[in-house]
């Protein structure tokens, strides 16, 4: 069983998709690094990239070709100035020259050297092959799989042995919800405390706090940007940004100049039930509108579901607890990441494998459990909340219109966030001893549902809304 850090489940990247954008970007980086290690980088004369399966079917709408090119250029999704992405790609298309790995100039035709192949490889729906023609006439060919949430593996899983070894160093190795609860009872600790102890076997307290600060700052900046950006999303669907309009109606009159001041002004606004619904929706929509615009987001656990967790955490800070601080943010993200890792280990967080239940469903479960701990719930109630949230996302398909992470994806983040809050409230009023469905059962059920689901509902744009609504209708 693999070792999954908090910072594996919550990763900073660029939209619109963790599996179709961030994963292929990371795969390109990984190929370059392997070439460097083998002293082959500067021996490469010609490059081709082949995108298979779901990466091919929805790659254009998910900017997979853009992500691959940016990875080949040696840029990093965490640090790249997102406002320069368009200019980088425009220059590449016009000059047909690529500075491979940021150091080795090559001829590269964006339109013909990235090949979209509908064939599905047996190992995973998201396959990507890199081929490098070397000066000695040989070919370096490597195939990677983007398995969801920005995770990238090879079929032989060359690093799995090392990963298992690290996993065994965890003081509390966890694969299931049952094991997590057992450790909580044994140690008389909360879930966040158990997760923190595991994380300390990988990182120092200073590193943990710094990284969590970075994640939360990125989430907050993303919401702030989305709420203050007006216009239409790129891609051809002509989807109008709605977070800006909703925010304008809700924000009140108090001045602010940065995201932290913004939080304080929201705390002073009216918070009747309708306003709460609108605020949560606004936060979720804002993130995924930024995501759809190749903006910087936190994969949580995927880019397509990146709005749920920040929306629910923001709800806690501006509605539930005006004294909420970094300690609350830290606990929330620790719990959320652990729930997400249980789903990844027992099922999938890839829509190409499991439909949208694997993305919005998992993110809603993560947020519901995390909110429950902050509201004083027991570890049992935390997992009960996660189970409730997923139970009511079972069977949710992934059918993006035009292959874009916009319709119905953006609204689904709003619905997932609201369901998470509802699930937490239900769990807080539930005696877990009387609950009929444990978390592990719903994880197994989600995976069985994923396997039974038709391929056309797994991020291929060949079923559901993706064929029921045409681009011409938009």
Short mmCIF file of C-alpha atoms in Angstrom, two decimals:
data_model
loop_
_atom_site.label_atom_id
_atom_site.label_comp_id
_atom_site.label_asym_id
_atom_site.label_seq_id
_atom_site.Cartn_x
_atom_site.Cartn_y
_atom_site.Cartn_z
CA UNK A 1 0.00 0.00 0.00
CA UNK A 2 1.36 3.36 -1.04
CA UNK A 3 2.37 6.14 1.29
CA UNK A 4 0.19 9.20 0.69
CA UNK A 5 1.18 12.49 2.26
CA UNK A 6 -1.15 15.40 2.89
CA UNK A 7 0.81 17.17 0.17
CA UNK A 8 0.15 14.35 -2.29
CA UNK A 9 -3.60 14.71 -1.88
CA UNK A 10 -3.49 18.52 -1.88
CA UNK A 11 -1.21 19.76 -4.65
CA UNK A 12 -0.77 23.20 -6.15
CA UNK A 13 -1.10 23.22 -9.92
CA UNK A 14 -2.70 24.78 -12.98
CA UNK A 15 -6.19 24.07 -14.33
CA UNK A 16 -8.35 22.82 -15.79
CA UNK A 17 -7.75 19.15 -14.89
CA UNK A 18 -5.50 17.26 -12.52
CA UNK A 19 -5.65 14.06 -14.59
CA UNK A 20 -5.60 15.70 -18.02
CA UNK A 21 -3.48 18.80 -17.35
CA UNK A 22 -1.39 18.48 -14.20
CA UNK A 23 -0.68 14.74 -14.66
CA UNK A 24 0.57 14.99 -18.28
CA UNK A 25 2.61 18.07 -17.31
CA UNK A 26 4.23 16.10 -14.49
CA UNK A 27 4.75 13.13 -16.80
CA UNK A 28 6.70 15.33 -19.23
CA UNK A 29 8.81 16.62 -16.35
CA UNK A 30 9.43 13.08 -15.18
CA UNK A 31 10.52 11.92 -18.66
CA UNK A 32 12.94 14.83 -18.90
CA UNK A 33 14.39 13.99 -15.50
CA UNK A 34 14.89 10.34 -16.51
CA UNK A 35 16.62 11.43 -19.72
CA UNK A 36 18.92 13.67 -17.69
CA UNK A 37 19.76 10.86 -15.30
CA UNK A 38 20.69 8.68 -18.28
CA UNK A 39 22.69 11.47 -19.96
CA UNK A 40 20.34 11.33 -22.94
CA UNK A 41 18.58 14.70 -22.82
CA UNK A 42 20.94 16.42 -25.27
CA UNK A 43 21.04 13.32 -27.46
CA UNK A 44 17.39 13.79 -28.39
CA UNK A 45 16.83 15.03 -31.95
CA UNK A 46 13.08 14.61 -32.36
CA UNK A 47 10.10 14.33 -29.97
CA UNK A 48 6.62 12.91 -30.37
CA UNK A 49 3.93 12.64 -27.72
CA UNK A 50 0.99 10.21 -28.05
CA UNK A 51 -2.11 10.75 -25.91
CA UNK A 52 -4.30 7.67 -25.45
CA UNK A 53 -7.88 7.00 -24.37
CA UNK A 54 -9.54 9.68 -22.29
CA UNK A 55 -6.52 11.97 -22.68
CA UNK A 56 -7.16 11.86 -26.41
CA UNK A 57 -10.96 12.09 -26.32
CA UNK A 58 -11.15 15.13 -24.04
CA UNK A 59 -7.56 16.34 -24.24
CA UNK A 60 -8.28 19.41 -26.33
CA UNK A 61 -10.93 20.69 -23.93
CA UNK A 62 -8.75 19.85 -20.94
CA UNK A 63 -5.67 21.61 -22.40
CA UNK A 64 -3.69 18.37 -22.31
CA UNK A 65 -1.64 19.38 -25.34
CA UNK A 66 -0.84 22.73 -23.72
CA UNK A 67 0.18 21.03 -20.48
CA UNK A 68 2.44 18.56 -22.26
CA UNK A 69 4.16 21.36 -24.17
CA UNK A 70 4.69 23.38 -20.99
CA UNK A 71 6.18 20.32 -19.32
CA UNK A 72 8.53 19.73 -22.25
CA UNK A 73 9.63 23.37 -21.99
CA UNK A 74 10.79 22.67 -18.44
CA UNK A 75 8.26 24.90 -16.69
CA UNK A 76 6.68 23.90 -13.38
CA UNK A 77 2.93 24.21 -12.65
CA UNK A 78 3.57 25.46 -9.11
CA UNK A 79 5.75 28.39 -10.13
CA UNK A 80 4.93 29.24 -13.75
CA UNK A 81 3.44 32.74 -14.13
CA UNK A 82 -0.02 31.67 -15.30
CA UNK A 83 -0.50 34.94 -17.19
CA UNK A 84 2.38 33.91 -19.50
CA UNK A 85 1.02 30.50 -20.48
CA UNK A 86 -0.75 31.78 -23.59
CA UNK A 87 2.33 33.62 -24.82
CA UNK A 88 4.54 30.56 -24.28
CA UNK A 89 2.22 28.39 -26.37
CA UNK A 90 1.74 31.07 -29.05
CA UNK A 91 5.50 31.43 -29.46
CA UNK A 92 5.93 27.66 -29.65
CA UNK A 93 3.28 27.36 -32.35
CA UNK A 94 4.69 30.23 -34.39
CA UNK A 95 8.39 29.34 -34.20
CA UNK A 96 7.95 25.55 -34.11
CA UNK A 97 10.98 25.49 -31.84
CA UNK A 98 11.09 23.96 -28.38
CA UNK A 99 13.72 24.56 -25.69
CA UNK A 100 13.54 21.00 -24.41
CA UNK A 101 13.84 20.87 -20.64
CA UNK A 102 14.63 24.57 -20.73
CA UNK A 103 18.08 23.90 -22.21
CA UNK A 104 18.10 21.87 -25.44
CA UNK A 105 16.67 23.50 -28.63
CA UNK A 106 14.63 21.21 -30.88
CA UNK A 107 12.24 21.51 -33.79
CA UNK A 108 8.71 20.81 -32.54
CA UNK A 109 5.36 21.19 -34.29
CA UNK A 110 2.63 21.64 -31.67
CA UNK A 111 -0.08 20.50 -34.12
CA UNK A 112 1.57 17.34 -35.45
CA UNK A 113 4.06 16.18 -32.81
CA UNK A 114 1.32 15.79 -30.19
CA UNK A 115 -0.83 12.90 -31.44
CA UNK A 116 -4.35 12.16 -30.19
CA UNK A 117 -5.04 8.42 -30.36
CA UNK A 118 -8.50 7.17 -29.30
CA UNK A 119 -7.17 3.72 -28.38
CA UNK A 120 -7.33 2.85 -24.66
CA UNK A 121 -4.26 1.21 -23.16
CA UNK A 122 -5.07 -1.75 -20.85
CA UNK A 123 -3.50 -0.39 -17.65
CA UNK A 124 -5.44 2.90 -17.32
CA UNK A 125 -7.71 5.16 -19.39
CA UNK A 126 -5.20 8.04 -19.25
CA UNK A 127 -2.08 6.85 -21.07
CA UNK A 128 0.65 9.12 -22.43
CA UNK A 129 3.71 7.99 -24.39
CA UNK A 130 6.83 10.08 -24.99
CA UNK A 131 9.12 9.13 -27.86
CA UNK A 132 12.55 10.64 -28.33
CA UNK A 133 14.60 9.95 -31.43
CA UNK A 134 18.28 9.96 -30.38
CA UNK A 135 21.34 10.98 -32.39
CA UNK A 136 22.60 7.39 -32.42
CA UNK A 137 19.44 6.26 -34.24
CA UNK A 138 17.86 4.65 -31.20
CA UNK A 139 14.53 5.66 -29.67
CA UNK A 140 13.80 6.40 -26.03
CA UNK A 141 10.15 5.59 -25.40
CA UNK A 142 8.38 5.84 -22.03
CA UNK A 143 4.69 5.43 -21.20
CA UNK A 144 3.10 7.00 -18.14
CA UNK A 145 -0.41 6.96 -16.75
CA UNK A 146 -2.17 9.92 -15.19
CA UNK A 147 -4.30 8.14 -12.60
CA UNK A 148 -6.12 11.12 -11.11
CA UNK A 149 -5.31 13.95 -8.74
CA UNK A 150 -2.04 14.70 -10.53
CA UNK A 151 -0.61 11.28 -9.63
CA UNK A 152 1.54 9.76 -12.39
CA UNK A 153 2.75 6.15 -12.53
CA UNK A 154 4.34 3.69 -14.92
CA UNK A 155 2.69 0.32 -15.37
CA UNK A 156 5.54 -1.44 -13.61
CA UNK A 157 5.24 1.06 -10.73
CA UNK A 158 9.00 1.27 -10.37
CA UNK A 159 8.72 3.31 -7.18
CA UNK A 160 6.13 1.10 -5.46
CA UNK A 161 8.70 -0.80 -3.41
CA UNK A 162 10.14 2.41 -2.03
CA UNK A 163 6.62 3.75 -1.41
CA UNK A 164 5.68 0.66 0.59
CA UNK A 165 8.84 0.99 2.65
CA UNK A 166 8.01 4.58 3.51
CA UNK A 167 4.44 3.58 4.33
CA UNK A 168 5.74 1.12 6.90
CA UNK A 169 7.60 3.93 8.63
CA UNK A 170 4.31 5.67 9.43
CA UNK A 171 3.57 5.28 13.13
CA UNK A 172 -0.05 4.72 12.09
CA UNK A 173 -0.21 2.99 8.67
CA UNK A 174 -3.78 3.39 7.41
CA UNK A 175 -5.57 1.86 4.43
CA UNK A 176 -9.19 1.91 5.61
CA UNK A 177 -11.56 3.90 7.74
CA UNK A 178 -11.73 1.01 10.20
CA UNK A 179 -7.97 1.12 10.70
CA UNK A 180 -8.09 4.90 11.17
CA UNK A 181 -10.75 4.62 13.88
CA UNK A 182 -8.80 1.85 15.60
CA UNK A 183 -5.74 4.10 15.89
CA UNK A 184 -7.88 7.01 17.15
CA UNK A 185 -9.31 4.80 19.90
CA UNK A 186 -5.95 3.23 20.74
CA UNK A 187 -4.17 6.58 21.04
CA UNK A 188 -7.15 8.62 22.26
CA UNK A 189 -6.46 11.12 19.51
CA UNK A 190 -8.52 12.95 16.93
CA UNK A 191 -8.15 12.12 13.24
CA UNK A 192 -6.15 15.28 12.60
CA UNK A 193 -3.73 14.35 15.39
CA UNK A 194 -3.20 10.86 13.94
CA UNK A 195 -2.61 12.28 10.46
CA UNK A 196 -0.20 14.87 11.83
CA UNK A 197 1.87 12.17 13.54
CA UNK A 198 2.14 10.30 10.23
CA UNK A 199 3.10 13.47 8.40
CA UNK A 200 5.85 14.13 10.94
CA UNK A 201 7.58 10.96 9.75
CA UNK A 202 7.98 12.70 6.37
CA UNK A 203 8.33 16.40 7.22
CA UNK A 204 9.28 18.65 10.14
CA UNK A 205 6.62 20.73 11.90
CA UNK A 206 7.98 23.87 10.25
CA UNK A 207 7.78 22.24 6.82
CA UNK A 208 4.26 21.00 7.48
CA UNK A 209 3.06 24.42 8.62
CA UNK A 210 4.78 26.20 5.73
CA UNK A 211 3.28 23.85 3.17
CA UNK A 212 -0.21 24.07 4.66
CA UNK A 213 0.06 27.87 4.72
CA UNK A 214 1.02 27.74 1.04
CA UNK A 215 -1.93 25.50 0.19
CA UNK A 216 -4.45 27.65 2.07
CA UNK A 217 -3.02 30.89 0.69
CA UNK A 218 -3.36 29.46 -2.82
CA UNK A 219 -6.96 28.39 -2.14
CA UNK A 220 -7.83 31.80 -0.70
CA UNK A 221 -6.13 33.67 -3.54
CA UNK A 222 -7.98 31.49 -6.03
CA UNK A 223 -11.37 32.31 -4.46
CA UNK A 224 -10.46 35.99 -4.29
CA UNK A 225 -9.38 36.04 -7.94
CA UNK A 226 -12.50 34.20 -9.08
CA UNK A 227 -14.83 36.52 -7.16
CA UNK A 228 -13.19 39.59 -8.71
CA UNK A 229 -12.90 38.39 -12.33
CA UNK A 230 -15.65 39.26 -14.77
CA UNK A 231 -16.24 37.97 -18.28
CA UNK A 232 -16.56 34.75 -20.27
CA UNK A 233 -14.58 31.54 -19.87
CA UNK A 234 -12.35 30.38 -22.75
CA UNK A 235 -13.06 27.29 -24.83
CA UNK A 236 -16.05 28.09 -27.02
CA UNK A 237 -18.98 27.36 -24.70
CA UNK A 238 -19.24 31.09 -23.88
CA UNK A 239 -19.88 30.33 -20.21
CA UNK A 240 -20.23 33.55 -18.25
CA UNK A 241 -18.37 33.81 -14.97
CA UNK A 242 -21.02 33.86 -12.23
CA UNK A 243 -18.94 34.19 -9.07
CA UNK A 244 -18.29 37.85 -9.89
CA UNK A 245 -22.01 38.67 -10.15
CA UNK A 246 -22.98 36.70 -7.04
CA UNK A 247 -20.14 38.24 -5.05
CA UNK A 248 -21.07 41.74 -6.15
CA UNK A 249 -24.58 41.28 -4.71
CA UNK A 250 -23.34 39.76 -1.44
CA UNK A 251 -20.17 41.62 -0.51
CA UNK A 252 -21.56 44.68 1.26
CA UNK A 253 -19.92 48.09 1.36
CA UNK A 254 -16.89 47.65 3.63
CA UNK A 255 -13.55 48.29 1.86
CA UNK A 256 -10.73 45.75 1.56
CA UNK A 257 -7.54 45.45 -0.42
CA UNK A 258 -6.39 41.83 -0.03
CA UNK A 259 -7.78 38.33 0.61
CA UNK A 260 -7.30 38.44 4.40
CA UNK A 261 -9.15 41.75 4.74
CA UNK A 262 -11.78 40.29 2.43
CA UNK A 263 -12.49 37.51 4.96
CA UNK A 264 -13.18 40.09 7.67
CA UNK A 265 -15.62 42.04 5.49
CA UNK A 266 -17.54 38.86 4.62
CA UNK A 267 -17.92 38.11 8.33
CA UNK A 268 -19.86 41.37 8.66
CA UNK A 269 -22.38 40.57 5.92
CA UNK A 270 -25.91 39.23 6.37
CA UNK A 271 -25.97 35.46 6.92
CA UNK A 272 -29.54 34.27 6.52
CA UNK A 273 -29.97 30.81 4.97
CA UNK A 274 -30.22 32.08 1.39
CA UNK A 275 -27.10 34.20 1.79
CA UNK A 276 -25.21 31.22 3.20
CA UNK A 277 -26.18 29.11 0.20
CA UNK A 278 -25.10 31.88 -2.13
CA UNK A 279 -21.79 32.49 -0.36
CA UNK A 280 -20.85 28.79 -0.42
CA UNK A 281 -21.83 28.55 -4.09
CA UNK A 282 -19.90 31.73 -4.84
CA UNK A 283 -16.73 30.37 -3.24
CA UNK A 284 -16.99 27.05 -5.08
CA UNK A 285 -17.82 28.61 -8.45
CA UNK A 286 -14.99 31.13 -8.13
CA UNK A 287 -12.36 28.40 -7.78
CA UNK A 288 -13.56 26.38 -10.72
CA UNK A 289 -13.92 29.41 -12.95
CA UNK A 290 -10.26 30.14 -12.24
CA UNK A 291 -9.52 26.47 -12.92
CA UNK A 292 -11.32 26.61 -16.26
CA UNK A 293 -9.16 29.58 -17.25
CA UNK A 294 -5.83 27.76 -16.74
CA UNK A 295 -5.45 29.51 -13.41
CA UNK A 296 -3.59 28.25 -10.35
CA UNK A 297 -5.63 26.04 -8.03
CA UNK A 298 -5.10 23.37 -5.39
CA UNK A 299 -5.89 19.85 -6.55
CA UNK A 300 -8.31 18.67 -3.86
CA UNK A 301 -8.32 15.81 -4.67
CA UNK A 302 -8.60 16.81 -8.37
CA UNK A 303 -8.76 20.06 -10.31
CA UNK A 304 -12.29 19.42 -11.52
CA UNK A 305 -13.37 19.20 -7.87
CA UNK A 306 -10.99 21.86 -6.55
CA UNK A 307 -13.76 24.21 -5.39
CA UNK A 308 -15.47 22.01 -2.79
CA UNK A 309 -12.88 21.96 -0.01
CA UNK A 310 -11.94 25.68 -0.07
CA UNK A 311 -15.65 26.60 -0.23
CA UNK A 312 -16.52 24.52 2.84
CA UNK A 313 -13.44 25.69 4.75
CA UNK A 314 -14.28 29.30 3.88
CA UNK A 315 -17.85 28.67 5.07
CA UNK A 316 -16.47 27.59 8.43
CA UNK A 317 -14.27 30.66 8.74
CA UNK A 318 -16.79 33.32 7.68
CA UNK A 319 -20.06 31.77 8.87
CA UNK A 320 -19.52 29.15 11.56
CA UNK A 321 -16.54 30.49 13.49
CA UNK A 322 -15.36 34.08 13.16
CA UNK A 323 -12.46 33.24 15.47
CA UNK A 324 -11.26 30.48 13.17
CA UNK A 325 -7.51 30.58 12.64
CA UNK A 326 -4.60 28.71 11.06
CA UNK A 327 -4.95 25.84 13.53
CA UNK A 328 -8.49 25.25 12.23
CA UNK A 329 -7.29 25.43 8.64
CA UNK A 330 -4.54 22.94 9.42
CA UNK A 331 -6.86 20.46 11.14
CA UNK A 332 -9.38 20.73 8.31
CA UNK A 333 -6.81 19.99 5.60
CA UNK A 334 -5.21 17.15 7.58
CA UNK A 335 -8.56 15.39 7.99
CA UNK A 336 -9.65 16.05 4.41
CA UNK A 337 -6.42 14.63 2.99
CA UNK A 338 -6.72 11.42 5.02
CA UNK A 339 -10.27 10.78 3.86
CA UNK A 340 -9.20 11.40 0.29
CA UNK A 341 -6.32 8.95 0.63
CA UNK A 342 -8.70 6.24 1.88
CA UNK A 343 -10.76 6.64 -1.28
CA UNK A 344 -7.65 6.62 -3.46
CA UNK A 345 -6.34 3.44 -1.83
CA UNK A 346 -9.68 1.63 -1.85
CA UNK A 347 -11.22 2.92 -5.06
CA UNK A 348 -10.16 5.80 -7.35
CA UNK A 349 -10.06 9.58 -7.58
CA UNK A 350 -9.95 9.51 -11.38
CA UNK A 351 -13.09 10.44 -13.34
CA UNK A 352 -11.64 8.54 -16.31
CA UNK A 353 -11.87 5.41 -14.15
CA UNK A 354 -14.88 6.13 -11.96
CA UNK A 355 -16.93 9.02 -13.30
CA UNK A 356 -17.57 12.21 -11.39
CA UNK A 357 -18.39 10.31 -8.19
CA UNK A 358 -14.62 9.81 -7.98
CA UNK A 359 -14.00 13.56 -8.06
CA UNK A 360 -16.91 15.60 -6.71
CA UNK A 361 -18.08 12.69 -4.57
CA UNK A 362 -14.67 12.22 -2.97
CA UNK A 363 -14.09 15.96 -2.48
CA UNK A 364 -17.50 16.30 -0.84
CA UNK A 365 -16.69 13.40 1.50
CA UNK A 366 -13.32 14.96 2.34
CA UNK A 367 -14.90 18.33 3.13
CA UNK A 368 -17.77 16.83 5.12
CA UNK A 369 -15.45 14.85 7.38
CA UNK A 370 -13.08 17.76 7.90
CA UNK A 371 -15.91 20.16 8.77
CA UNK A 372 -17.32 17.65 11.24
CA UNK A 373 -14.06 17.53 13.21
CA UNK A 374 -13.91 21.33 13.38
CA UNK A 375 -17.47 21.42 14.68
CA UNK A 376 -16.55 19.07 17.53
CA UNK A 377 -17.51 15.74 16.01
CA UNK A 378 -15.94 12.48 17.15
CA UNK A 379 -13.74 10.46 14.79
CA UNK A 380 -16.71 8.14 14.25
CA UNK A 381 -18.92 11.09 13.30
CA UNK A 382 -16.20 12.40 10.97
CA UNK A 383 -16.23 9.16 8.98
CA UNK A 384 -20.02 9.07 9.17
CA UNK A 385 -20.11 12.51 7.51
CA UNK A 386 -17.73 11.37 4.78
CA UNK A 387 -19.88 8.30 4.15
CA UNK A 388 -23.10 10.34 3.94
CA UNK A 389 -21.56 12.76 1.45
CA UNK A 390 -20.30 9.99 -0.84
CA UNK A 391 -23.44 7.90 -0.50
CA UNK A 392 -25.38 10.66 -2.21
CA UNK A 393 -22.91 11.04 -5.06
CA UNK A 394 -22.79 7.35 -6.01
CA UNK A 395 -23.18 6.82 -9.74
CA UNK A 396 -22.44 10.43 -10.70
CA UNK A 397 -21.18 10.43 -14.28
CA UNK A 398 -18.47 12.52 -15.91
CA UNK A 399 -19.88 13.96 -19.14
CA UNK A 400 -18.27 17.35 -19.81
CA UNK A 401 -19.76 19.23 -22.74
CA UNK A 402 -17.13 19.83 -25.41
CA UNK A 403 -14.55 18.09 -23.22
CA UNK A 404 -14.27 21.31 -21.21
CA UNK A 405 -14.14 21.36 -17.42
CA UNK A 406 -17.03 23.83 -17.34
CA UNK A 407 -20.51 22.36 -17.82
CA UNK A 408 -21.63 20.64 -15.64
CA UNK A 409 -18.32 20.57 -13.73
CA UNK A 410 -18.30 24.09 -12.26
CA UNK A 411 -21.81 23.90 -10.79
CA UNK A 412 -21.11 20.44 -9.41
CA UNK A 413 -18.54 21.96 -7.08
CA UNK A 414 -21.25 24.17 -5.62
CA UNK A 415 -23.55 21.17 -5.15
CA UNK A 416 -20.73 19.09 -3.64
CA UNK A 417 -19.92 21.82 -1.13
CA UNK A 418 -23.54 22.21 -0.03
CA UNK A 419 -23.91 18.44 0.30
CA UNK A 420 -20.75 18.33 2.42
CA UNK A 421 -22.14 20.88 4.88
CA UNK A 422 -25.45 19.01 5.00
CA UNK A 423 -23.65 15.70 5.55
CA UNK A 424 -21.64 17.19 8.43
CA UNK A 425 -24.80 18.47 10.11
CA UNK A 426 -26.49 15.08 9.72
CA UNK A 427 -23.44 13.31 11.14
CA UNK A 428 -23.29 15.64 14.15
CA UNK A 429 -26.83 14.53 15.04
CA UNK A 430 -26.13 10.84 14.40
CA UNK A 431 -25.08 8.11 16.78
CA UNK A 432 -22.47 6.30 14.66
CA UNK A 433 -23.33 3.06 16.44
CA UNK A 434 -26.71 3.12 14.69
CA UNK A 435 -25.36 4.03 11.23
CA UNK A 436 -26.13 1.36 8.65
CA UNK A 437 -23.31 2.04 6.18
CA UNK A 438 -19.68 2.39 7.34
CA UNK A 439 -17.25 4.46 5.27
CA UNK A 440 -15.35 1.43 4.01
CA UNK A 441 -18.56 -0.05 2.58
CA UNK A 442 -19.31 3.08 0.60
CA UNK A 443 -15.69 3.17 -0.67
CA UNK A 444 -16.09 -0.41 -1.92
CA UNK A 445 -19.49 0.40 -3.40
CA UNK A 446 -18.11 3.43 -5.20
CA UNK A 447 -15.40 1.27 -6.76
CA UNK A 448 -17.88 -1.43 -7.81
CA UNK A 449 -20.12 1.25 -9.29
CA UNK A 450 -17.13 2.66 -11.16
CA UNK A 451 -16.34 -0.72 -12.68
CA UNK A 452 -19.96 -1.21 -13.74
CA UNK A 453 -20.28 2.27 -15.25
CA UNK A 454 -20.24 2.54 -19.03
CA UNK A 455 -16.99 3.92 -20.43
CA UNK A 456 -18.89 6.70 -22.19
CA UNK A 457 -19.64 8.24 -18.78
CA UNK A 458 -15.97 8.30 -17.74
CA UNK A 459 -14.55 11.58 -19.02
CA UNK A 460 -14.82 10.68 -22.71
CA UNK A 461 -17.50 13.23 -23.73
CA UNK A 462 -19.26 10.38 -25.52
CA UNK A 463 -22.36 10.19 -23.31
CA UNK A 464 -24.81 12.11 -21.16
CA UNK A 465 -24.81 15.90 -21.37
CA UNK A 466 -21.75 15.80 -23.61
CA UNK A 467 -23.84 14.36 -26.45
CA UNK A 468 -27.21 15.67 -25.35
CA UNK A 469 -26.06 19.28 -25.59
CA UNK A 470 -24.12 20.43 -28.65
CA UNK A 471 -21.63 23.26 -28.87
CA UNK A 472 -23.98 24.85 -31.42
CA UNK A 473 -26.65 25.00 -28.72
CA UNK A 474 -24.32 27.12 -26.60
#
